[in-house]
Structures are given as C-alpha cells and as structure tokens.
Amino acid sequence: MSPGRGRAYATASIQESLVETQKKEGFIAPYTHAAAGWGAVKQVAINLFREKVSGSNYKTLFAQNQPDGFDCPGCAWPDRAHASTFEFCENGVKAVAAEATGKRVGPEFFARHTVAELMAQSDYELERHGRLTDPMVYDSATDRYRKIEWADAFALIGRHLQALDDPNEAAFYTSGRASNEAAFLYQLFVRMVGTNNFPDCSNMCHEPTSRGLPGTVGIGKGTVTLDDFEHADTLLIFGQNPATNHPRMLGELRACAKRGATIVSINPLRERGLERFTDPQAPLEMLTNSSTSISSMFVQPKLGGDFALIKGLAKRLVELDDAARAAGQGRLVDVAFIAEHTTGYDTFADDLRRESWDDILAESGVARDRLEQLAQVYVKGKAVIATWGMGLTQHKNSLAAVQMLSNLMMMRGNIGRLGAGLCPVRGHSNVQGDRTVGIEEKPSKAFLDRLGKAFDFEPPRRHGYDVVETIRAMLEGKVKVFIGLGGNFAIATPDTPLTFDALRSCALTVQVTTKLNRSHLVHGKDALILPTLGRTEIDLQQGVAQGVTVEDSMSMVHISYGLNKPASPNLLSEIAIVAGMADATLGSGKVDWKGYVDDYARIRDAIERSIDGFHDYNARVAVPGGFHLKVASREREWVTASGKAQFVVHGIDKDTPIHRARARHGARLMVLMTTRSHDQYNTTIYGMDDRYRGVFGMRRVLFANRQDIEMLGLAPGQWVDITSVWSDDVQRRAERFLLVEYDIPRGCLGAYYPETNALVPLGSVADGAGTPTSKSIPVLISASA
Ligand SMILES: Nc1nc2c(c(=O)[nH]1)N[C@H]1C(S)=C(S)[C@@H](COP(=O)(O)OP(=O)(O)OC[C@H]3O[C@@H](n4cnc5c(=O)[nH]c(N)nc54)[C@H](O)[C@@H]3O)O[C@H]1N2
Ligand SMILES: Nc1nc2c(c(=O)[nH]1)N[C@H]1C(S)=C(S)[C@@H](COP(=O)(O)OP(=O)(O)OC[C@H]3O[C@@H](n4cnc5c(=O)[nH]c(N)nc54)[C@H](O)[C@@H]3O)O[C@H]1N2
Ligand SMILES: [Mo]
C-alpha cells in the first residue's frame, strides 16, 4: 500500500459487522488523512467549545511556549528557543484547554455526591466536571468530602506525620508536572521528615533510561539538543507515537524528512503520524491539503522484541566490520572513538559473535532480510539519532534494551557528535527536572552530603520505595501516609484492585491536584483534596507574579509564567502547599518555608547552592529560552566507574514469565501492550476517539492480528474478556473489549491504558528499573459471556 494514499486499518467487512455496535458504542473507521493538518485545527475548536474556555483565556493558547508565556503542560518535547512563531499543537491545546476549562468542582458539587456515587462514574466523566476550587476533607459519616480551611488541612497532615513510629511509614509521590521549585522544596521537606520514599511517575515511565544510561554513558539523560536534529542524516524512532504524544516533534521530523534524512519507525504498529504529516505551521501544506512523508521504513518487531533486534543490529555490524577488516577495507565501527572513549568493546564484540541468529530472529520477531536492511541504514548513517519512548521502556528487558541501544550508538561514535546521539523522549513536561532537583528514591551519597550541608541537617541515607514498592509496603502495612504532588496514583499504577486495597489501607491520603480524579475516590481513613494552581495560571505572591522553571527532555531549563486568572480565589500554588505542609510538620526553626513562598527566586538560589550545574540560576533563566543544563556524555565526558563510556554485555533471556506462560498455553497465549489514545493525557480522558488509529466514540477496543483472531475461533467485532497469566493466584481480568482487526504482529494485542491496568501484575517489572511491564502482559482472551 503506498504510504501516500493512506491506509485502511479496519476492513469493510468489519465495519459492516460493527454497524450495530456503532449505533450504541462508537465505530471503527480507517483514517486516511495525514496526521495533524485541518483535522487537528478542527479538534482545537471543538475542545475550546467543549471546555467552555472563556474568551480571555483563549489568548493563553498563543502564549504556549512563548518567551513570556508558560511552558506547555502537554509534554517534555523542547521548544525552538521559545520561538517567535506560535508552535501549534493540537494536544498541547487540549492540555491547556483542560486546565483553562470554565467548569468547576466546588463544595456544592461534593455536597451533592457521595464518594460511592462518584466511584460509579468513568474517568472521562470525572475529568469533565472541571477544576477543583477549595481544599476538601473526607467525612466518613456522610461518605462525602466537605470544605476545610487550608490551615486545618495542613495541621491534619502535620499530626499524621508526627504520629508515625518511623518516617519511612510515609510515601511522597510526584507526578512530572511539578516545577523545579515545587519539587525541590518538596524533597527538602520530605528528607527533613526523614525518608527517601519518593515514588514518582518516572518509575512507570523512563526509569530504564534513567537507570540504564548511567551504566553505559554515565548520565541518565539524552545527549542531543534540537540543533542536532538539523544535522542528523538518519533517525531511528523506537516505540513512540509522536503524532499523539509529542506532536511538536513531528515538525522536527518533517524538516529532517524534507532535508532527505532517512527516518525509520521501529514499532509493532505503523503509527499514522509517522507515515504522513501536514504541518499546521506550513501555510502551503495547509492550503493545498498536501503532506510530507515522514518515515521511509517501518520495522515491526513483536512486543518486547527490541532488545533482540538491537542486539541483532549490533551483531550484524560486527560481522560486517570483521569482513571489512579481513578484506583490508575501511572499518565500519568507529575505531578511534572506541579506543579513546570506551571500555569493554572486545568482550562485547565477542559476545555478539557468539550470539545465535535463530534466537535473535525468534525473539525480535523481525525477519532476517528486514534486519539486514535496517543494519544497512544504520551503517550508512553518518550522523544518527536514536529516539525512544514507552515502547522501549515498559518491558522486563527494557534496561538491557536501552543499554544495547547505547552500545549500538557507541559502536559508530554516534554519541557526543553533531547530529548524532541518544534521545529518550520524556513524557510529563518536567519529569526530567524533578529528578534533577532531588525526586529520587535512590539518591547518591554526594547529593545527600551536599543537601545536608546546604541546609544543616542529616538527610536519611536509606534508599526509599519506588511506585511498585510503595504499593507493596502499603499492602504490608508498612506505609500509612500517602501524599501525592500531582498525578493520579490510584489508576496510573498497575494491578488496580490491589492498588485500591493499598490506598484504602492508609491512615491518610492527600492529593494535591487540579482536577477531580479516581485517586480522590480511592482514599485512606482520612483524606484530603488540596487544589492547586496550574502552570497556565498567574501565581501572585506578595503582589508579584512568580515564575517557575522546568527542564525539558533535552535538558533545556527555562522559566514559565502563567497568564490566566486562577480557577478559584482559594487555590494555592504547589509551592505554598508544600511549604504549608512542611511548616505544620516541622515548624520554621531550620527553614523559613514561608520566606520561600514569598519569592520563588530564593528557592532557585537554594537549588543553586545544593545541586550541580545551576550556577547563576536566576540570571540564566531570565534570558529568553533559558539555558542548557550540562550533560557530561554530550561533551564526551564519561562519569562512569571506569571514566569511559562502557560497552555492556546482555544475553537474550529465554526463560521469562512470557516464555513460561507460552510453554503452558501454546499459541493462544498473547502479549498485550497498553498504550495511549489520541484523546487522553495519561489517566485524563479528553474524549473517546483515537483518530489516527480509526477508533471513534469508544475506548474498550482490543487490536489483534487477523490470523490470531481466526486461530482463536473469534471474529472481529466480537466482545472479548482478557485474563492475565501470572504465577500468583490473583485473578486479573478486564471485561468486554471490542475485538478489532489491526496491522499488528502475530501474538501481540493492543488496548488503551488505564482501563487495562488491572491486568498488569504488581510483580511484573523491568529488571533493574522496577518499571511495570505495561507493554508486555501475558494474557488469554475469550468471548465475553
Ligand atoms: N497527548 C498526550 N501527550 C502525552 C501523553 C498523553 O497521554 N497524551 N503522555 C505523556 C507521557 S507521561 C509520556 S511517557 C509520553 C508517552 O508517549 P509514547 O512513548 O509515544 O507512549 P505510548 O502511547 O504509550 O506508546 C508508544 C508507542 O510504543 C509502541 N510500542 C508498544 N510496544 C512496543 C514494543 O515492544 N516495541 C516498540 N518498538 N514499540 C512498541 C506503541 O505502538 C506506541 O506507538 O507522552 C507524553 N505526552
Ligand atoms: N498500563 C499503563 N500504565 C501506565 C502507562 C502505560 O503506558 N500503560 N504509562 C505510565 C506513565 S509513562 C506515566 S508518566 C504515568 C502517569 O501517571 P500520573 O502522572 O500519576 O498521571 P496523570 O494522569 O498524568 O495525572 C493526572 C492528574 O494530575 C493532576 N494535575 C494536572 N495538572 C496538575 C498540576 O499542574 N499540578 C498538580 N499538582 N496536579 C496536576 C490532575 O488532577 C490530573 O487528574 O502512568 C503510567 N501508567
Ligand atoms: Mo510518562
């Protein structure tokens, strides 16, 4: 099928069989246009209307990622030096509209509904009620939330924390929207309370990147900036759906494609936005309804097959290099880079020579000739960027996959050179910055020493719990207080019913949030909802508008000022809430918490004193576009144990829970990935469509390969139930999904998150990173009753 003509994802026969369902439930139809373009413009209008965004708030859309505006809360893709042209992005607008909504959830709303009633609503309905306006406390006598004064809410938190036998009985979650200032103050408060229990969204996201890269290149961050995209001749995009999740990345890819760069998408699905893209910023493309082809090659590994595929590419490179050397021709590996900058190459290359092609092909699910083509593309590239997202990081072998990708890039010196490098594409807009400023359950000794010195206290040394360990600890009665700075812990996490039990076992749960979500309804004995300002809103302290800073996926740090009137006069900033909790728990003897709230520049001074790389912080963020936080590996400085970039050996694991489940169930055993639709922001559901994949009006769909559907004796359009196969005796089940034929490899299934989180076993995590394996869940499917 020609990439220029679009691609029907569902056949006509399925559509017929779906007519009935369609009337009631929605429909599946092929999406035949390029990504973005007028379709995206229309969606923007619909969203503004639906959210009842007031006229004065429209203007904020145009201030998104502008020199004097706010950092878009949509994703962590960097901006072109906060460019002067408005960077249009449909999903950025949705994120802003969701925050700028005219709807409100006030005390009257909570008076009208018991928590049990609200539990019956979908996540979509909960989100649509609007912005929270006042702090609320749970009243078990009425099963309702009622209004509480801020001071009383803080006092309640202080009492609970002081009553703990051990500070490690509290866990402090962070979602990646929190600014550097809020996150830094939060970690200071928590470490002064005495624990490193910092579960965060990163644990479920890019943790294999953050834990894997230090072992190879020394730093758990990407090595490229946007400038490198202008010089790359080859881009390998692993497990990412940028048209939905990082739309502004498409503009960059379009420019690369127009320059003639080779772009390869490595993904079990041929994602629409990686095929063709109409740039809303390009008037001619918009007027002529034309588009730019993005990827010139699609490689479709099976779920979790990337590690074997990348190892196969590395093996092929060694074979080609060995042959070139034997023939006296030029080497194909970068001998100079390897000699000067790395260790472990010979051992690594020997392991590759010994690796079995049969295992590589079987475990990757990629045919030999396809792998060869990809190897040729890689070898021809003079400046290669490898980007990756959740398709690479949410598997058991993800840390090994990230390290193998780093190995592959190091083999040809594709790190720390113009136009080349590693580019993990992060999710939440400040998830990278939060880790930089101390949201880290496994802090280094150096970090703690310096923090302790800067604030004259002895920080706790014992490493804390990550997300999965926190849920475990709650279930074992070891964590009794949960505080969440943003996010939706109850359903972003795996094993939903177990997680619900865990949260409900707590003495206190606190959610610092902007909008109603499931985590408010699944709560501890005492529970607080603390509503906060969003990043789009003006944050006045002592009459002065305060800015906050964030670090994007390419380590650019810049300041962000809100422009909208706050959703309610009774909101506090995240910083004020953190300071309020800290003051009520610890008092102001050691730290003048209130003083930090008065002027956020003081927090930046404190960050400068405590953390490397932030010299002249306030001055450098005052410059439009901010500054680049040094990433040593980008400069070819290697902060590893050996002082060099390290080649790391990993074998192909053929005895995983999936292998064992397949041994038991044969070909009926399927592997399920849980992914995002176009109309959601993580657990926030904006709408029921997944336009580019041709799904409209519903979310309970299950994508499957036609031959698998036949093999299982099922038919497209049928309703099916999904059951996990795991080694414990917990029944994990998700019911009534519409079976949809899709271009996906055999043995693989796809469905949306978070509806399917109940299927992810708590014990199923990435080796060495603890990330739930949200994209490789062993399951069986059967017709619904
Ligand atoms: N609009 C919007 N923007 C967002 C978000 C959102 O929900 N909505 N979420 C934000 C967050 S927190 C994050 S982390 C990012 C997430 O952005 P992405 O990383 O794009 O995340 P997903 O949509 O979960 O899935 C990514 C892709 O991985 C592919 N995939 C699945 N399994 C595999 C595999 O085994 N191998 C390979 N090679 N590919 C695989 C899927 O087909 C899909 O195309 O986006 C951020 N931006
Ligand atoms: N099965 C499965 N599970 C997954 C994933 C997957 O692909 N599959 N992806 C994982 C990933 S990558 C991530 S990052 C996590 C996301 O996990 P979280 O970050 O916990 O979840 P979100 O849905 O982003 O959080 C949304 C809530 O944050 C609050 N909020 C929004 N803006 C603000 C703000 O400015 N301040 C504050 N304080 N609160 C705010 C709102 O109340 C909203 O309801 O989910 C993970 N879970
Ligand atoms: Mo994420």
Short mmCIF file of N, CA, C and O in Angstrom, two decimals, residues 325-373:
data_model
loop_
_atom_site.label_atom_id
_atom_site.label_comp_id
_atom_site.label_asym_id
_atom_site.label_seq_id
_atom_site.Cartn_x
_atom_site.Cartn_y
_atom_site.Cartn_z
N ARG A 325 37.43 -5.75 7.69
CA ARG A 325 38.81 -5.81 8.18
C ARG A 325 39.57 -6.93 7.46
O ARG A 325 40.70 -6.75 7.01
N ALA A 326 38.92 -8.10 7.32
CA ALA A 326 39.56 -9.24 6.66
C ALA A 326 39.91 -8.89 5.21
O ALA A 326 40.93 -9.33 4.68
N ALA A 327 39.05 -8.08 4.59
CA ALA A 327 39.28 -7.71 3.19
C ALA A 327 40.20 -6.49 3.07
O ALA A 327 40.42 -5.99 1.97
N GLY A 328 40.67 -6.03 4.20
CA GLY A 328 41.58 -4.87 4.18
C GLY A 328 40.88 -3.57 3.81
O GLY A 328 41.51 -2.61 3.37
N GLN A 329 39.55 -3.54 3.98
CA GLN A 329 38.81 -2.30 3.68
C GLN A 329 38.65 -1.46 4.94
O GLN A 329 39.01 -1.88 6.04
N GLY A 330 38.05 -0.26 4.74
CA GLY A 330 37.83 0.63 5.88
C GLY A 330 36.92 -0.01 6.93
O GLY A 330 35.99 -0.73 6.59
N ARG A 331 37.23 0.29 8.17
CA ARG A 331 36.44 -0.29 9.28
C ARG A 331 35.05 0.32 9.32
O ARG A 331 34.83 1.47 8.95
N LEU A 332 34.10 -0.46 9.82
CA LEU A 332 32.72 0.03 9.94
C LEU A 332 32.38 0.49 11.35
O LEU A 332 31.38 1.17 11.57
N VAL A 333 33.19 0.07 12.31
CA VAL A 333 33.00 0.64 13.65
C VAL A 333 33.97 1.81 13.79
O VAL A 333 34.97 1.88 13.08
N ASP A 334 33.65 2.72 14.69
CA ASP A 334 34.48 3.92 14.86
C ASP A 334 35.64 3.57 15.79
O ASP A 334 35.56 3.72 17.01
N VAL A 335 36.71 3.09 15.18
CA VAL A 335 37.84 2.57 15.94
C VAL A 335 38.44 3.64 16.85
O VAL A 335 38.77 3.37 18.01
N ALA A 336 38.53 4.84 16.34
CA ALA A 336 39.15 5.92 17.14
C ALA A 336 38.32 6.23 18.38
O ALA A 336 38.84 6.34 19.49
N PHE A 337 37.00 6.34 18.19
CA PHE A 337 36.12 6.62 19.32
C PHE A 337 36.20 5.49 20.35
O PHE A 337 36.31 5.73 21.55
N ILE A 338 36.14 4.26 19.84
CA ILE A 338 36.16 3.11 20.74
C ILE A 338 37.46 3.11 21.55
O ILE A 338 37.45 2.90 22.77
N ALA A 339 38.57 3.37 20.89
CA ALA A 339 39.86 3.33 21.59
C ALA A 339 39.97 4.47 22.60
O ALA A 339 40.38 4.27 23.74
N GLU A 340 39.58 5.65 22.20
CA GLU A 340 39.80 6.80 23.08
C GLU A 340 38.78 6.90 24.21
O GLU A 340 39.09 7.31 25.32
N HIS A 341 37.53 6.51 23.88
CA HIS A 341 36.45 6.87 24.81
C HIS A 341 35.77 5.72 25.53
O HIS A 341 34.93 5.96 26.38
N THR A 342 36.07 4.47 25.16
CA THR A 342 35.25 3.40 25.71
C THR A 342 36.07 2.29 26.35
O THR A 342 37.27 2.18 26.12
N THR A 343 35.36 1.46 27.12
CA THR A 343 35.97 0.21 27.62
C THR A 343 35.02 -0.93 27.29
O THR A 343 33.83 -0.72 27.07
N GLY A 344 35.56 -2.12 27.27
CA GLY A 344 34.75 -3.33 27.16
C GLY A 344 34.37 -3.73 25.76
O GLY A 344 33.54 -4.64 25.58
N TYR A 345 34.95 -3.08 24.74
CA TYR A 345 34.49 -3.39 23.38
C TYR A 345 34.79 -4.82 22.97
O TYR A 345 33.92 -5.50 22.40
N ASP A 346 35.98 -5.32 23.26
CA ASP A 346 36.35 -6.66 22.76
C ASP A 346 35.44 -7.74 23.35
O ASP A 346 34.96 -8.62 22.64
N THR A 347 35.19 -7.64 24.65
CA THR A 347 34.32 -8.61 25.29
C THR A 347 32.92 -8.54 24.69
O THR A 347 32.27 -9.55 24.42
N PHE A 348 32.49 -7.31 24.47
CA PHE A 348 31.16 -7.07 23.90
C PHE A 348 31.07 -7.67 22.49
O PHE A 348 30.12 -8.40 22.16
N ALA A 349 32.08 -7.40 21.66
CA ALA A 349 32.05 -7.89 20.28
C ALA A 349 32.11 -9.42 20.26
O ALA A 349 31.45 -10.07 19.44
N ASP A 350 32.88 -10.00 21.17
CA ASP A 350 32.95 -11.47 21.22
C ASP A 350 31.58 -12.06 21.58
O ASP A 350 31.16 -13.06 21.01
N ASP A 351 30.92 -11.43 22.51
CA ASP A 351 29.57 -11.92 22.88
C ASP A 351 28.64 -11.83 21.67
O ASP A 351 27.84 -12.74 21.42
N LEU A 352 28.77 -10.76 20.90
CA LEU A 352 27.91 -10.62 19.71
C LEU A 352 28.23 -11.71 18.70
O LEU A 352 27.32 -12.31 18.10
N ARG A 353 29.53 -12.00 18.51
CA ARG A 353 29.89 -13.04 17.54
C ARG A 353 29.29 -14.39 17.94
O ARG A 353 28.91 -15.18 17.10
N ARG A 354 29.21 -14.62 19.25
CA ARG A 354 28.69 -15.91 19.73
C ARG A 354 27.15 -15.96 19.73
O ARG A 354 26.58 -17.04 19.78
N GLU A 355 26.50 -14.83 19.69
CA GLU A 355 25.03 -14.80 19.82
C GLU A 355 24.38 -15.55 18.66
O GLU A 355 24.85 -15.50 17.53
N SER A 356 23.28 -16.23 18.95
CA SER A 356 22.62 -17.06 17.93
C SER A 356 21.65 -16.24 17.07
O SER A 356 20.79 -15.52 17.61
N TRP A 357 21.79 -16.34 15.76
CA TRP A 357 20.85 -15.65 14.86
C TRP A 357 19.44 -16.18 15.06
O TRP A 357 18.46 -15.43 15.00
N ASP A 358 19.32 -17.50 15.29
CA ASP A 358 17.98 -18.06 15.49
C ASP A 358 17.28 -17.38 16.67
O ASP A 358 16.10 -17.01 16.59
N ASP A 359 18.03 -17.21 17.76
CA ASP A 359 17.43 -16.56 18.94
C ASP A 359 17.08 -15.11 18.64
O ASP A 359 16.01 -14.61 19.03
N ILE A 360 17.97 -14.43 17.94
CA ILE A 360 17.70 -13.01 17.63
C ILE A 360 16.42 -12.88 16.81
O ILE A 360 15.55 -12.05 17.12
N LEU A 361 16.30 -13.71 15.80
CA LEU A 361 15.13 -13.59 14.92
C LEU A 361 13.86 -14.02 15.65
O LEU A 361 12.82 -13.36 15.55
N ALA A 362 13.96 -15.10 16.41
CA ALA A 362 12.76 -15.59 17.12
C ALA A 362 12.31 -14.58 18.17
O ALA A 362 11.12 -14.30 18.31
N GLU A 363 13.25 -14.01 18.89
CA GLU A 363 12.87 -13.12 20.00
C GLU A 363 12.51 -11.72 19.53
O GLU A 363 11.77 -11.01 20.20
N SER A 364 13.04 -11.30 18.38
CA SER A 364 12.69 -9.96 17.90
C SER A 364 11.41 -9.98 17.07
O SER A 364 10.68 -9.00 17.00
N GLY A 365 11.17 -11.12 16.42
CA GLY A 365 10.01 -11.18 15.53
C GLY A 365 10.24 -10.43 14.23
O GLY A 365 9.31 -10.13 13.49
N VAL A 366 11.51 -10.09 13.94
CA VAL A 366 11.83 -9.38 12.70
C VAL A 366 12.54 -10.34 11.75
O VAL A 366 13.45 -11.06 12.17
N ALA A 367 12.12 -10.36 10.49
CA ALA A 367 12.73 -11.27 9.51
C ALA A 367 14.17 -10.86 9.22
O ALA A 367 14.53 -9.68 9.32
N ARG A 368 14.95 -11.86 8.80
CA ARG A 368 16.37 -11.64 8.58
C ARG A 368 16.64 -10.53 7.54
O ARG A 368 17.50 -9.67 7.75
N ASP A 369 15.89 -10.54 6.44
CA ASP A 369 16.18 -9.54 5.40
C ASP A 369 15.81 -8.13 5.86
O ASP A 369 16.46 -7.15 5.51
N ARG A 370 14.79 -8.04 6.70
CA ARG A 370 14.39 -6.75 7.23
C ARG A 370 15.47 -6.21 8.16
O ARG A 370 15.82 -5.03 8.13
N LEU A 371 15.96 -7.09 8.99
CA LEU A 371 17.02 -6.70 9.92
C LEU A 371 18.25 -6.24 9.13
O LEU A 371 18.90 -5.25 9.47
N GLU A 372 18.53 -6.96 8.04
CA GLU A 372 19.67 -6.59 7.20
C GLU A 372 19.49 -5.18 6.62
O GLU A 372 20.41 -4.37 6.63
N GLN A 373 18.27 -4.90 6.13
CA GLN A 373 18.01 -3.56 5.58
C GLN A 373 18.24 -2.48 6.63
O GLN A 373 18.83 -1.43 6.36
#
